[in-house]
Short mmCIF file of C-alpha atoms in Angstrom, two decimals:
data_model
loop_
_atom_site.label_atom_id
_atom_site.label_comp_id
_atom_site.label_asym_id
_atom_site.label_seq_id
_atom_site.Cartn_x
_atom_site.Cartn_y
_atom_site.Cartn_z
CA MET R 1 153.30 105.04 108.67
CA THR R 2 155.16 103.17 111.37
CA ARG R 3 158.77 104.05 112.04
CA GLY R 4 161.90 102.12 112.87
CA ALA R 5 163.61 99.33 111.04
CA ARG R 6 166.78 97.32 111.18
CA TYR R 7 168.27 99.21 108.22
CA SER R 8 167.72 102.65 106.76
CA THR R 9 169.50 104.78 104.20
CA THR R 10 168.95 107.99 102.33
CA THR R 11 171.15 106.86 99.42
CA PRO R 12 169.14 105.17 96.65
CA ILE R 13 170.41 102.25 94.61
CA THR R 14 172.09 103.45 91.43
CA LEU R 15 171.98 101.30 88.30
CA ALA R 16 173.90 100.98 85.07
CA GLU R 17 172.01 102.04 81.97
CA GLY R 18 169.44 99.48 80.88
CA TRP R 19 169.03 97.89 84.32
CA SER R 20 166.06 98.01 86.69
CA VAL R 21 165.58 96.78 90.27
CA ARG R 22 162.66 96.02 92.54
CA GLN R 23 162.20 94.52 95.97
CA LEU R 24 160.87 91.03 95.51
CA THR R 25 160.29 90.52 99.23
CA PRO R 26 159.66 93.39 101.64
CA PRO R 27 162.47 94.45 103.98
CA SER R 28 162.43 93.05 107.51
CA ARG R 29 162.05 95.47 110.38
CA LEU R 30 163.88 93.20 112.83
CA PHE R 31 166.67 90.64 112.66
CA GLY R 32 164.17 87.99 113.77
CA ALA R 33 162.54 88.08 117.21
CA ASN R 34 163.70 86.04 120.18
CA GLY R 35 163.38 86.99 123.85
CA LEU R 36 160.59 89.40 124.82
CA ARG R 37 160.24 91.48 127.96
CA THR R 38 157.80 94.29 128.74
CA GLY R 39 159.50 97.40 130.10
CA ALA R 40 158.22 99.86 132.68
CA ASP R 41 157.38 102.16 129.75
CA GLY R 42 154.87 99.61 128.41
CA ARG R 43 156.95 98.82 125.34
CA ILE R 44 158.06 95.31 124.38
CA TYR R 45 161.82 94.89 124.29
CA VAL R 46 162.87 92.41 121.61
CA ALA R 47 166.18 90.50 121.60
CA GLN R 48 167.52 89.64 118.13
CA VAL R 49 170.22 86.99 118.12
CA VAL R 50 171.08 87.19 114.41
CA GLY R 51 171.39 90.99 114.36
CA SER R 52 173.06 91.53 117.75
CA GLN R 53 170.33 94.07 118.36
CA ILE R 54 167.72 94.95 120.98
CA SER R 55 164.70 97.01 119.93
CA ALA R 56 161.72 98.44 121.78
CA LEU R 57 158.30 98.04 120.15
CA ASP R 58 155.35 100.30 120.88
CA VAL R 59 152.37 97.96 120.40
CA ALA R 60 149.96 100.88 120.05
CA THR R 61 151.77 102.57 117.15
CA GLY R 62 154.03 99.84 115.79
CA ASP R 63 157.02 102.17 116.16
CA LEU R 64 160.42 100.59 116.82
CA GLU R 65 163.39 102.12 118.58
CA THR R 66 166.83 100.52 118.49
CA VAL R 67 168.01 100.29 122.09
CA SER R 68 171.25 98.36 121.55
CA ALA R 69 172.48 98.39 117.96
CA LYS R 70 174.42 95.93 115.82
CA GLY R 71 178.11 96.53 116.34
CA GLY R 72 177.51 97.57 119.96
CA ASP R 73 178.62 95.96 123.20
CA ILE R 74 175.87 93.33 123.37
CA VAL R 75 176.37 90.44 120.94
CA ALA R 76 173.60 88.02 119.90
CA PRO R 77 171.13 88.75 122.75
CA ASP R 78 168.67 85.92 123.26
CA ASP R 79 166.62 86.83 126.33
CA LEU R 80 166.05 89.92 128.46
CA ALA R 81 165.09 91.04 131.94
CA PHE R 82 165.03 94.28 133.94
CA ASP R 83 166.44 94.70 137.44
CA PRO R 84 164.63 96.86 140.06
CA ASP R 85 166.60 99.93 138.97
CA GLY R 86 165.47 99.61 135.36
CA ASN R 87 168.78 98.30 134.02
CA LEU R 88 168.40 95.91 131.08
CA ILE R 89 170.08 92.52 131.49
CA ALA R 90 170.68 90.35 128.43
CA THR R 91 171.93 86.83 127.92
CA GLU R 92 174.40 86.57 125.03
CA TYR R 93 173.89 83.00 123.90
CA MET R 94 176.84 82.70 121.54
CA ASP R 95 179.38 84.48 123.75
CA ALA R 96 178.55 82.69 127.03
CA ARG R 97 177.88 86.09 128.58
CA VAL R 98 175.36 87.97 130.63
CA SER R 99 175.58 91.75 130.20
CA VAL R 100 173.92 94.66 131.96
CA ARG R 101 172.97 97.79 130.01
CA ALA R 102 172.47 100.58 132.50
CA THR R 103 169.82 103.25 132.13
CA ASP R 104 172.55 105.66 130.99
CA GLY R 105 173.41 103.37 128.05
CA ARG R 106 176.69 102.02 129.42
CA THR R 107 177.18 98.26 129.28
CA ARG R 108 179.17 95.94 131.52
CA VAL R 109 179.68 92.18 131.36
CA LEU R 110 178.34 90.45 134.45
CA ARG R 111 179.66 86.96 133.59
CA ASP R 112 181.46 85.57 130.54
CA ASP R 113 181.71 81.89 131.50
CA LEU R 114 178.14 80.63 130.99
CA PRO R 115 178.04 78.62 127.73
CA GLY R 116 174.59 78.74 126.16
CA ALA R 117 173.37 81.48 128.54
CA ASN R 118 169.74 81.97 127.57
CA GLY R 119 166.72 82.01 129.88
CA ILE R 120 166.75 84.94 132.31
CA THR R 121 164.41 86.46 134.89
CA VAL R 122 164.59 88.80 137.87
CA HIS R 123 162.47 88.19 140.98
CA ASN R 124 162.56 90.31 144.13
CA GLY R 125 165.88 91.75 142.99
CA ARG R 126 167.41 88.31 142.41
CA LEU R 127 168.73 87.33 138.98
CA PHE R 128 168.25 83.80 137.62
CA VAL R 129 169.81 82.48 134.41
CA ASN R 130 169.96 79.12 132.66
CA GLU R 131 172.05 77.65 129.85
CA CYS R 132 170.17 76.35 126.80
CA ARG R 133 172.51 73.49 125.98
CA VAL R 134 172.79 69.80 126.67
CA GLY R 135 174.11 69.63 130.21
CA GLY R 136 172.92 73.18 130.94
CA ARG R 137 172.73 74.71 134.38
CA LEU R 138 170.01 76.64 136.19
CA MET R 139 171.52 79.21 138.54
CA GLU R 140 171.22 82.41 140.51
CA LEU R 141 173.71 85.13 139.57
CA PRO R 142 174.74 87.79 142.07
CA LEU R 143 174.27 91.22 140.51
CA ASP R 144 177.81 92.14 141.58
CA GLY R 145 179.22 89.52 139.19
CA GLY R 146 180.05 86.98 141.88
CA ALA R 147 180.11 83.22 141.46
CA PRO R 148 176.77 81.65 140.44
CA ARG R 149 174.75 79.54 142.83
CA ILE R 150 173.71 76.36 141.00
CA LEU R 151 170.09 75.29 141.49
CA GLN R 152 170.19 72.43 139.01
CA ASP R 153 172.76 70.91 136.65
CA ASN R 154 172.80 68.66 133.60
CA LEU R 155 169.57 69.94 132.06
CA PRO R 156 168.89 69.19 128.37
CA MET R 157 168.30 72.69 126.99
CA PRO R 158 166.29 74.79 129.44
CA ASN R 159 164.96 78.10 128.13
CA ALA R 160 162.99 81.25 128.99
CA MET R 161 161.63 81.13 132.54
CA GLU R 162 159.65 83.00 135.19
CA VAL R 163 158.82 82.89 138.88
CA GLY R 164 155.18 82.01 139.46
CA PRO R 165 152.73 83.52 141.96
CA ASP R 166 153.58 80.62 144.29
CA GLY R 167 157.17 81.86 144.49
CA LEU R 168 158.58 78.87 142.57
CA LEU R 169 160.81 79.20 139.51
CA TYR R 170 159.21 77.63 136.40
CA TYR R 171 161.33 76.69 133.39
CA PRO R 172 160.80 74.74 130.16
CA VAL R 173 163.21 71.98 129.15
CA MET R 174 163.24 71.60 125.40
CA GLY R 175 165.22 68.38 125.35
CA THR R 176 162.64 66.51 127.43
CA ASN R 177 159.61 68.43 126.11
CA ASP R 178 158.27 69.47 129.48
CA ILE R 179 158.04 72.24 132.08
CA TRP R 180 159.52 72.07 135.59
CA ARG R 181 159.56 74.16 138.76
CA ILE R 182 161.95 74.54 141.67
CA ASP R 183 162.21 76.61 144.83
CA PRO R 184 164.60 79.51 144.10
CA ASP R 185 166.22 78.82 147.46
CA GLY R 186 166.95 75.22 146.47
CA GLY R 187 165.34 71.82 146.74
CA ALA R 188 164.07 69.08 144.49
CA PRO R 189 162.63 70.05 141.09
CA GLU R 190 159.10 69.00 140.19
CA ARG R 191 157.70 68.26 136.75
CA VAL R 192 154.62 70.37 135.99
CA ALA R 193 153.62 69.38 132.45
CA GLY R 194 154.95 67.12 129.71
CA ASP R 195 154.34 65.90 126.17
CA LEU R 196 154.20 69.45 124.81
CA GLY R 197 155.28 70.87 121.44
CA VAL R 198 158.86 71.64 122.54
CA PRO R 199 158.27 74.48 124.99
CA ASP R 200 160.79 77.32 124.89
CA SER R 201 159.24 79.92 127.18
CA VAL R 202 157.21 80.21 130.37
CA LYS R 203 155.40 83.34 131.54
CA PHE R 204 152.35 83.83 133.81
CA ASP R 205 149.04 85.57 133.14
CA ALA R 206 147.10 87.62 135.69
CA ALA R 207 145.17 84.54 136.83
CA GLY R 208 148.37 82.68 137.70
CA PHE R 209 148.29 80.31 134.72
CA ILE R 210 151.40 79.37 132.74
CA VAL R 211 151.56 80.61 129.16
CA SER R 212 154.13 78.80 127.05
CA THR R 213 155.19 79.00 123.39
CA GLN R 214 155.89 75.74 121.56
CA VAL R 215 158.69 76.11 119.04
CA GLN R 216 158.02 72.93 117.08
CA THR R 217 154.24 73.04 116.78
CA GLY R 218 153.67 76.81 116.83
CA GLU R 219 151.08 76.48 119.59
CA VAL R 220 150.59 78.92 122.44
CA VAL R 221 149.48 76.89 125.44
CA ARG R 222 147.87 77.92 128.75
CA ILE R 223 148.53 75.50 131.63
CA ASP R 224 147.10 75.36 135.14
CA PRO R 225 150.21 74.90 137.33
CA ARG R 226 148.10 73.27 140.05
CA THR R 227 146.47 70.55 137.95
CA GLY R 228 148.45 70.44 134.69
CA ASP R 229 145.27 71.01 132.67
CA ARG R 230 145.97 72.84 129.45
CA GLN R 231 144.31 74.60 126.55
CA VAL R 232 145.67 75.83 123.23
CA LEU R 233 145.21 79.59 122.98
CA ALA R 234 146.38 79.81 119.38
CA SER R 235 148.06 77.80 116.65
CA LEU R 236 150.67 79.73 114.68
CA GLU R 237 153.65 78.88 112.47
CA PRO R 238 156.45 76.80 114.03
CA GLY R 239 159.39 78.84 115.26
CA LEU R 240 157.75 80.58 118.22
CA ASP R 241 160.36 81.75 120.72
CA ASN R 242 158.96 83.77 123.62
CA CYS R 243 156.00 85.66 125.02
CA THR R 244 155.18 88.64 127.20
CA PHE R 245 152.19 90.52 128.59
CA VAL R 246 151.43 94.22 128.22
CA GLY R 247 148.77 94.55 130.87
CA ASP R 248 146.40 91.68 130.08
CA ARG R 249 147.39 91.55 126.41
CA LEU R 250 149.54 88.59 125.33
CA PHE R 251 152.21 88.87 122.63
CA VAL R 252 154.45 86.15 121.20
CA SER R 253 157.59 86.23 119.05
CA ASN R 254 158.69 84.10 116.12
CA PHE R 255 162.22 83.53 114.84
CA SER R 256 161.07 85.20 111.61
CA GLY R 257 160.66 88.52 113.44
CA GLU R 258 156.89 88.39 113.61
CA ILE R 259 155.21 89.66 116.77
CA THR R 260 151.65 88.41 117.20
CA GLU R 261 148.98 89.36 119.70
CA ILE R 262 146.95 86.42 120.98
CA LEU R 263 143.28 87.34 121.21
CA GLY R 264 140.39 85.31 122.59
CA GLY R 265 138.79 82.32 120.91
CA GLY R 266 141.91 81.30 119.01
CA ARG R 267 142.05 84.61 117.14
CA THR R 268 145.32 86.44 116.58
CA ARG R 269 146.53 89.80 115.30
CA SER R 270 149.85 90.45 113.61
CA VAL R 271 151.50 93.42 115.31
CA LEU R 272 154.80 93.24 113.44
CA ARG R 273 155.18 91.33 110.20
CA GLY R 274 157.91 88.73 110.00
CA GLY R 275 160.47 88.48 107.25
CA LEU R 276 163.89 87.23 106.33
CA LEU R 277 166.60 87.00 108.96
CA TRP R 278 169.54 87.43 106.59
CA PRO R 279 168.88 86.15 103.73
CA LEU R 280 171.81 83.94 102.62
CA ASP R 281 172.20 81.83 99.48
CA LEU R 282 169.64 81.70 96.67
CA THR R 283 168.85 79.08 94.02
CA VAL R 284 166.22 78.64 91.33
CA GLY R 285 164.61 75.22 91.16
CA HIS R 286 163.94 73.24 88.00
CA ASP R 287 160.35 74.52 88.10
CA GLY R 288 161.63 78.11 87.93
CA THR R 289 160.76 79.03 91.53
CA LEU R 290 163.18 80.90 93.74
CA HIS R 291 164.37 79.20 96.92
CA ILE R 292 165.96 81.13 99.76
CA ALA R 293 168.33 79.81 102.43
CA ASP R 294 167.72 81.92 105.51
CA GLY R 295 169.58 79.87 108.09
CA THR R 296 166.78 78.96 110.48
CA PHE R 297 164.33 78.75 107.58
CA PHE R 298 164.37 77.46 104.00
CA TYR R 299 161.78 79.28 101.87
CA VAL R 300 160.25 79.17 98.41
CA TRP R 301 158.91 82.34 96.75
CA ARG R 302 155.63 81.44 95.13
CA GLY R 303 152.53 83.44 94.29
CA GLY R 304 154.09 86.64 95.53
CA GLU R 305 154.68 85.25 99.01
CA LEU R 306 157.30 83.45 101.08
CA HIS R 307 156.34 79.88 101.95
CA THR R 308 158.28 77.89 104.53
CA VAL R 309 159.75 74.71 103.08
CA ALA R 310 161.58 73.75 106.26
CA SER R 311 162.70 75.20 109.57
CA LEU R 312 165.18 73.99 112.17
CA PHE R 313 162.31 72.46 114.13
CA SER R 314 160.38 70.80 111.32
CA PRO R 315 160.71 67.02 110.87
CA GLY R 316 163.31 65.96 108.33
CA ASN R 317 164.79 69.44 108.02
CA PRO R 318 168.27 69.83 106.45
CA GLY R 319 169.58 71.97 109.32
CA TYR R 320 170.76 75.58 109.35
CA VAL R 321 171.16 76.06 105.59
CA ARG R 322 173.69 78.63 104.40
CA GLY R 323 174.63 77.42 100.91
CA VAL R 324 172.08 75.87 98.55
CA SER R 325 171.92 74.72 94.94
CA ALA R 326 169.07 73.11 93.01
CA VAL R 327 170.43 69.91 91.45
CA GLY R 328 167.34 68.11 90.17
CA PRO R 329 163.55 68.27 90.14
CA GLY R 330 162.58 68.84 93.78
CA GLU R 331 166.15 68.18 94.96
CA PHE R 332 168.60 70.57 96.62
CA LEU R 333 172.21 70.38 97.65
CA CYS R 334 172.67 72.05 101.03
CA ALA R 335 175.68 73.26 102.97
CA THR R 336 174.87 73.85 106.63
CA SER R 337 176.54 75.85 109.36
CA THR R 338 177.00 72.63 111.32
CA GLY R 339 179.47 71.52 108.65
CA GLN R 340 177.34 69.09 106.67
CA ILE R 341 176.78 68.63 102.95
CA SER R 342 173.49 66.91 102.19
CA TYR R 343 170.87 66.29 99.54
CA TYR R 344 167.44 67.47 100.58
CA ARG R 345 164.15 66.53 98.91
CA PRO R 346 161.28 68.58 100.38
CA GLY R 347 157.99 66.75 100.69
CA SER R 348 159.52 63.31 100.16
CA HIS R 349 159.29 62.45 103.89
CA ALA R 350 162.87 61.21 103.59
CA GLU R 351 165.60 62.46 105.87
CA PRO R 352 168.30 64.55 104.15
CA GLU R 353 171.07 62.40 102.72
CA VAL R 354 174.30 63.51 104.37
CA VAL R 355 177.20 62.93 101.97
CA ALA R 356 180.00 64.55 103.99
CA GLU R 357 180.37 66.32 107.31
CA GLY R 358 182.80 67.70 109.86
CA PHE R 359 183.73 70.88 107.98
CA ASP R 360 184.52 74.34 109.35
CA GLN R 361 182.06 77.01 108.22
CA LEU R 362 180.73 75.95 104.84
CA TYR R 363 179.34 78.59 102.50
CA GLY R 364 178.71 78.25 98.77
CA VAL R 365 178.00 74.84 97.25
CA ALA R 366 177.43 73.61 93.70
CA ALA R 367 177.56 70.39 91.69
CA THR R 368 178.95 69.59 88.26
CA ALA R 369 177.00 67.71 85.60
CA ASN R 370 178.65 64.46 86.69
CA GLY R 371 177.61 64.99 90.31
CA THR R 372 180.89 66.21 91.79
CA ILE R 373 180.13 68.57 94.66
CA VAL R 374 182.28 71.66 95.15
CA THR R 375 182.05 73.77 98.30
CA ALA R 376 183.91 76.59 100.04
CA GLU R 377 185.08 75.97 103.60
CA LEU R 378 185.64 79.44 105.00
CA GLY R 379 186.98 78.41 108.40
CA ALA R 380 189.77 76.26 106.96
CA GLY R 381 190.39 78.45 103.91
CA ARG R 382 189.79 75.55 101.54
CA VAL R 383 187.80 74.64 98.47
CA LEU R 384 186.70 71.00 98.44
CA ALA R 385 185.47 68.50 95.89
CA ILE R 386 183.33 65.58 97.04
CA ARG R 387 182.93 62.53 94.82
CA SER R 388 181.28 59.30 95.98
CA GLY R 389 181.79 60.36 99.58
CA GLN R 390 185.50 61.02 99.08
CA VAL R 391 186.79 64.52 99.83
CA GLU R 392 189.53 66.13 97.78
CA VAL R 393 191.12 69.49 98.61
CA LEU R 394 191.12 71.54 95.41
CA ALA R 395 192.76 74.58 97.01
CA SER R 396 193.96 75.62 100.45
CA GLY R 397 195.42 78.72 102.06
CA LEU R 398 192.62 80.94 100.77
CA ILE R 399 191.37 83.85 102.89
CA ALA R 400 187.70 83.34 103.71
CA PRO R 401 186.43 81.64 100.51
CA MET R 402 182.65 81.95 100.14
CA GLY R 403 180.87 81.80 96.77
CA VAL R 404 181.26 78.96 94.26
CA ALA R 405 180.43 78.81 90.55
CA PHE R 406 181.69 77.09 87.39
CA GLY R 407 183.26 78.97 84.50
CA PRO R 408 182.46 78.36 80.82
CA ASP R 409 185.61 76.24 80.57
CA GLY R 410 184.56 74.06 83.51
CA SER R 411 186.98 75.62 85.98
CA THR R 412 185.86 76.28 89.54
CA LEU R 413 185.43 79.95 90.40
CA VAL R 414 185.51 81.03 94.03
CA SER R 415 185.06 84.38 95.75
CA GLU R 416 187.93 84.86 98.16
CA SER R 417 186.14 87.38 100.32
CA GLY R 418 189.06 88.08 102.65
CA ALA R 419 191.41 88.82 99.76
CA GLY R 420 189.03 90.89 97.64
CA ARG R 421 189.30 88.74 94.55
CA ILE R 422 187.75 85.96 92.47
CA VAL R 423 190.01 83.00 91.75
CA SER R 424 189.89 80.16 89.24
CA ILE R 425 190.88 76.71 90.44
CA SER R 426 192.03 74.06 88.00
CA GLY R 427 194.62 71.32 87.73
CA ALA R 428 197.21 74.02 87.09
CA GLY R 429 196.54 75.71 90.43
CA VAL R 430 194.88 78.90 91.65
CA ASP R 431 194.76 81.96 89.39
CA THR R 432 193.29 85.41 89.97
CA VAL R 433 190.36 86.18 87.66
CA VAL R 434 189.21 89.45 89.21
CA ASP R 435 191.00 91.55 91.82
CA GLY R 436 190.50 94.98 93.36
CA LEU R 437 187.26 93.94 95.04
CA GLU R 438 186.49 94.48 98.73
CA THR R 439 184.36 91.64 100.14
CA PRO R 440 183.05 89.49 97.28
CA GLN R 441 180.50 86.92 98.39
CA GLY R 442 177.89 85.40 96.04
CA ILE R 443 178.96 84.77 92.44
CA LEU R 444 177.06 83.67 89.32
CA VAL R 445 178.13 82.83 85.77
CA ARG R 446 175.78 83.59 82.84
CA GLY R 447 177.39 82.75 79.52
CA ARG R 448 180.74 84.50 79.59
CA GLN R 449 179.65 87.04 82.20
CA LEU R 450 180.57 86.69 85.87
CA LEU R 451 178.33 88.50 88.36
CA VAL R 452 179.76 89.29 91.79
CA VAL R 453 177.94 90.56 94.88
CA ASP R 454 180.49 92.63 96.79
CA ALA R 455 179.20 93.25 100.32
CA GLY R 456 182.05 95.65 101.07
CA LEU R 457 181.55 97.79 97.98
CA LYS R 458 177.76 97.31 98.31
CA ALA R 459 177.68 96.65 94.61
CA LEU R 460 176.84 94.10 91.94
CA VAL R 461 179.78 93.88 89.57
CA GLY R 462 179.71 92.28 86.13
CA VAL R 463 182.91 90.94 84.57
CA ASP R 464 183.43 89.67 81.01
CA LEU R 465 185.43 86.48 81.51
CA GLU R 466 187.03 86.81 78.06
CA THR R 467 187.97 90.48 77.93
CA LYS R 468 188.15 91.02 81.75
CA SER R 469 186.25 94.28 81.34
CA ARG R 470 184.06 95.07 84.30
CA GLN R 471 180.98 97.13 85.00
CA THR R 472 179.23 98.18 88.19
CA ILE R 473 175.67 97.10 87.48
CA ALA R 474 174.21 98.29 90.80
CA ALA R 475 175.71 100.38 93.59
CA ASN R 476 174.55 101.44 97.07
CA LEU R 477 172.95 98.04 97.56
CA PRO R 478 171.56 97.16 101.02
CA VAL R 479 174.14 94.41 101.61
CA GLY R 480 176.76 93.94 104.30
CA ALA R 481 177.09 95.84 107.56
CA PRO R 482 175.99 99.49 107.71
CA ALA R 483 178.70 102.11 107.29
CA GLY R 484 180.81 102.44 110.42
CA VAL R 485 179.55 99.18 111.92
CA VAL R 486 181.92 96.33 112.64
CA ALA R 487 179.69 93.33 113.32
CA GLN R 488 180.97 90.95 115.97
CA PRO R 489 181.26 87.30 114.92
CA LEU R 490 178.39 85.00 115.85
CA ARG R 491 179.81 81.81 117.30
CA GLY R 492 176.71 79.73 116.73
CA THR R 493 173.98 78.11 118.77
CA PRO R 494 174.88 74.43 119.18
CA PRO R 495 173.29 72.01 118.59
CA PHE R 496 171.22 74.09 116.14
CA SER R 497 174.05 75.76 114.26
CA GLY R 498 177.76 76.36 114.12
CA PRO R 499 179.24 79.84 113.64
CA MET R 500 176.82 82.08 111.76
CA GLY R 501 177.80 84.75 109.29
CA PRO R 502 176.38 86.75 106.37
CA PHE R 503 176.44 85.58 102.78
CA ALA R 504 174.85 87.73 100.07
CA GLY R 505 173.83 85.12 97.52
CA ILE R 506 172.84 85.49 93.87
CA ALA R 507 170.83 83.41 91.40
CA ALA R 508 169.20 83.76 87.99
CA GLY R 509 165.68 82.88 86.92
CA PRO R 510 164.77 81.26 83.58
CA ASP R 511 163.58 84.65 82.28
CA GLY R 512 166.94 86.27 83.01
CA THR R 513 165.93 87.94 86.26
CA ILE R 514 168.84 88.24 88.69
CA TYR R 515 167.96 87.62 92.33
CA LEU R 516 170.19 89.05 95.03
CA SER R 517 170.22 88.66 98.82
CA ALA R 518 169.96 92.10 100.37
CA ASP R 519 171.03 90.90 103.78
CA ALA R 520 171.35 94.35 105.36
CA GLU R 521 167.62 95.06 105.07
CA GLY R 522 166.44 91.44 105.00
CA SER R 523 164.99 91.34 101.50
CA VAL R 524 165.55 89.78 98.09
CA LEU R 525 166.06 92.13 95.16
CA ALA R 526 165.14 91.33 91.56
CA LEU R 527 167.23 92.97 88.83
CA ARG R 528 166.58 92.98 85.11
CA GLY R 529 168.87 94.05 82.29
CA GLU R 530 168.02 94.81 78.70
CA ALA R 531 168.41 91.80 76.45
#
């Protein structure tokens, strides 16, 4: 059995009498997989933006060791490099930082003024970093924290890079879909290859050829830097992020957390299975299938497997989905971290229909029978109603509202996660329905019963809306941050997403199964109660 995972506990889930639970999807071992770098010990070091974690993977055994944990000094690491002394250097994309983790485990911030800091490499003791943003810079950073030396400015989203055997610095530019090179000492840049599948990494094999992952197409491409000739080494799922070599063996990462070895003849081998990054909100479609909003990905659970409906890089995608609600056959209402509310119809080849935008950290979303959309705007502390494109503020001054549902009387119920309560919003104002909670997030109404996922209590709580009696249905759930961990806020990765945060969603299937987002371990749980 392989060891190491993003979450572990020795405390089992406890259930109220008559209830059962099972893992619908397997737990994820990583919080996704982004930048890769092979260490001197032969292990692959994996940056995990979503989890603010760096892990080391032994490709021979599959064992994982957490090197920099969630709640530590490094926040949302996106790419990695080692200096000549073995210190680990990480770009912190969302915090505009580059940090150095010394071999003794101490961390210092090298720079904190590099918005979109992403691609990083060390060559002959010199550190190079770029900013993956529109208008990004390519620069050399002195290891003493001094002012950067700008090699190039105004780049449209450069990413993971490497110095080639010719001594030139090669870097992909996602916004123009090509790969460039420049002399590290300065000079004019030169385009090496274009018309790719949105390249987001460049490394070199032993023969001096470029190997590049393509985030949009899922291809791994080998390019001759002298002629531009190319071949596709493998075709995988979209969402590839980076690559690295362990000796002559090539490994690539996917946002899902999957690590794949690229073998000869187009063959591949899964080294580490992918999984859910969070997951976030859940909804059951009109056909009875469970759909999962996982930020970067939107999934359907069918046939005992996760199937990708959309990703950030697929055509016609709805964006970074955090809140979702099925509203018609094949139609979903989505709330994204970029502040948009849209209708999304997978497979229709139509772009999502944006009905409102410009909001600050949307979470739960739902629609009434007459089509009125209600959503929680955490950043502004508001609950909003949207009718025919017009926005009405139903309530304001709330502390981190998240989940949305409708009561039996038609009132709007909202989890006020920062206040530890559930409120009812009607024409008469805001009233407390349930208090004494810790961090309520997803909520669901079934008949007269309100179900609340409390990430702070790590519990599923049931409340009778008539008698107000409550019951802890499940405790010790793998939701929220681990005990003793204070997760740093994730400020987002523009233009892909705004601020990112957890949201333990809940939904019910037509057979009465309750689905719950176990975001700590990256799984979905299925609970059943006696009829």
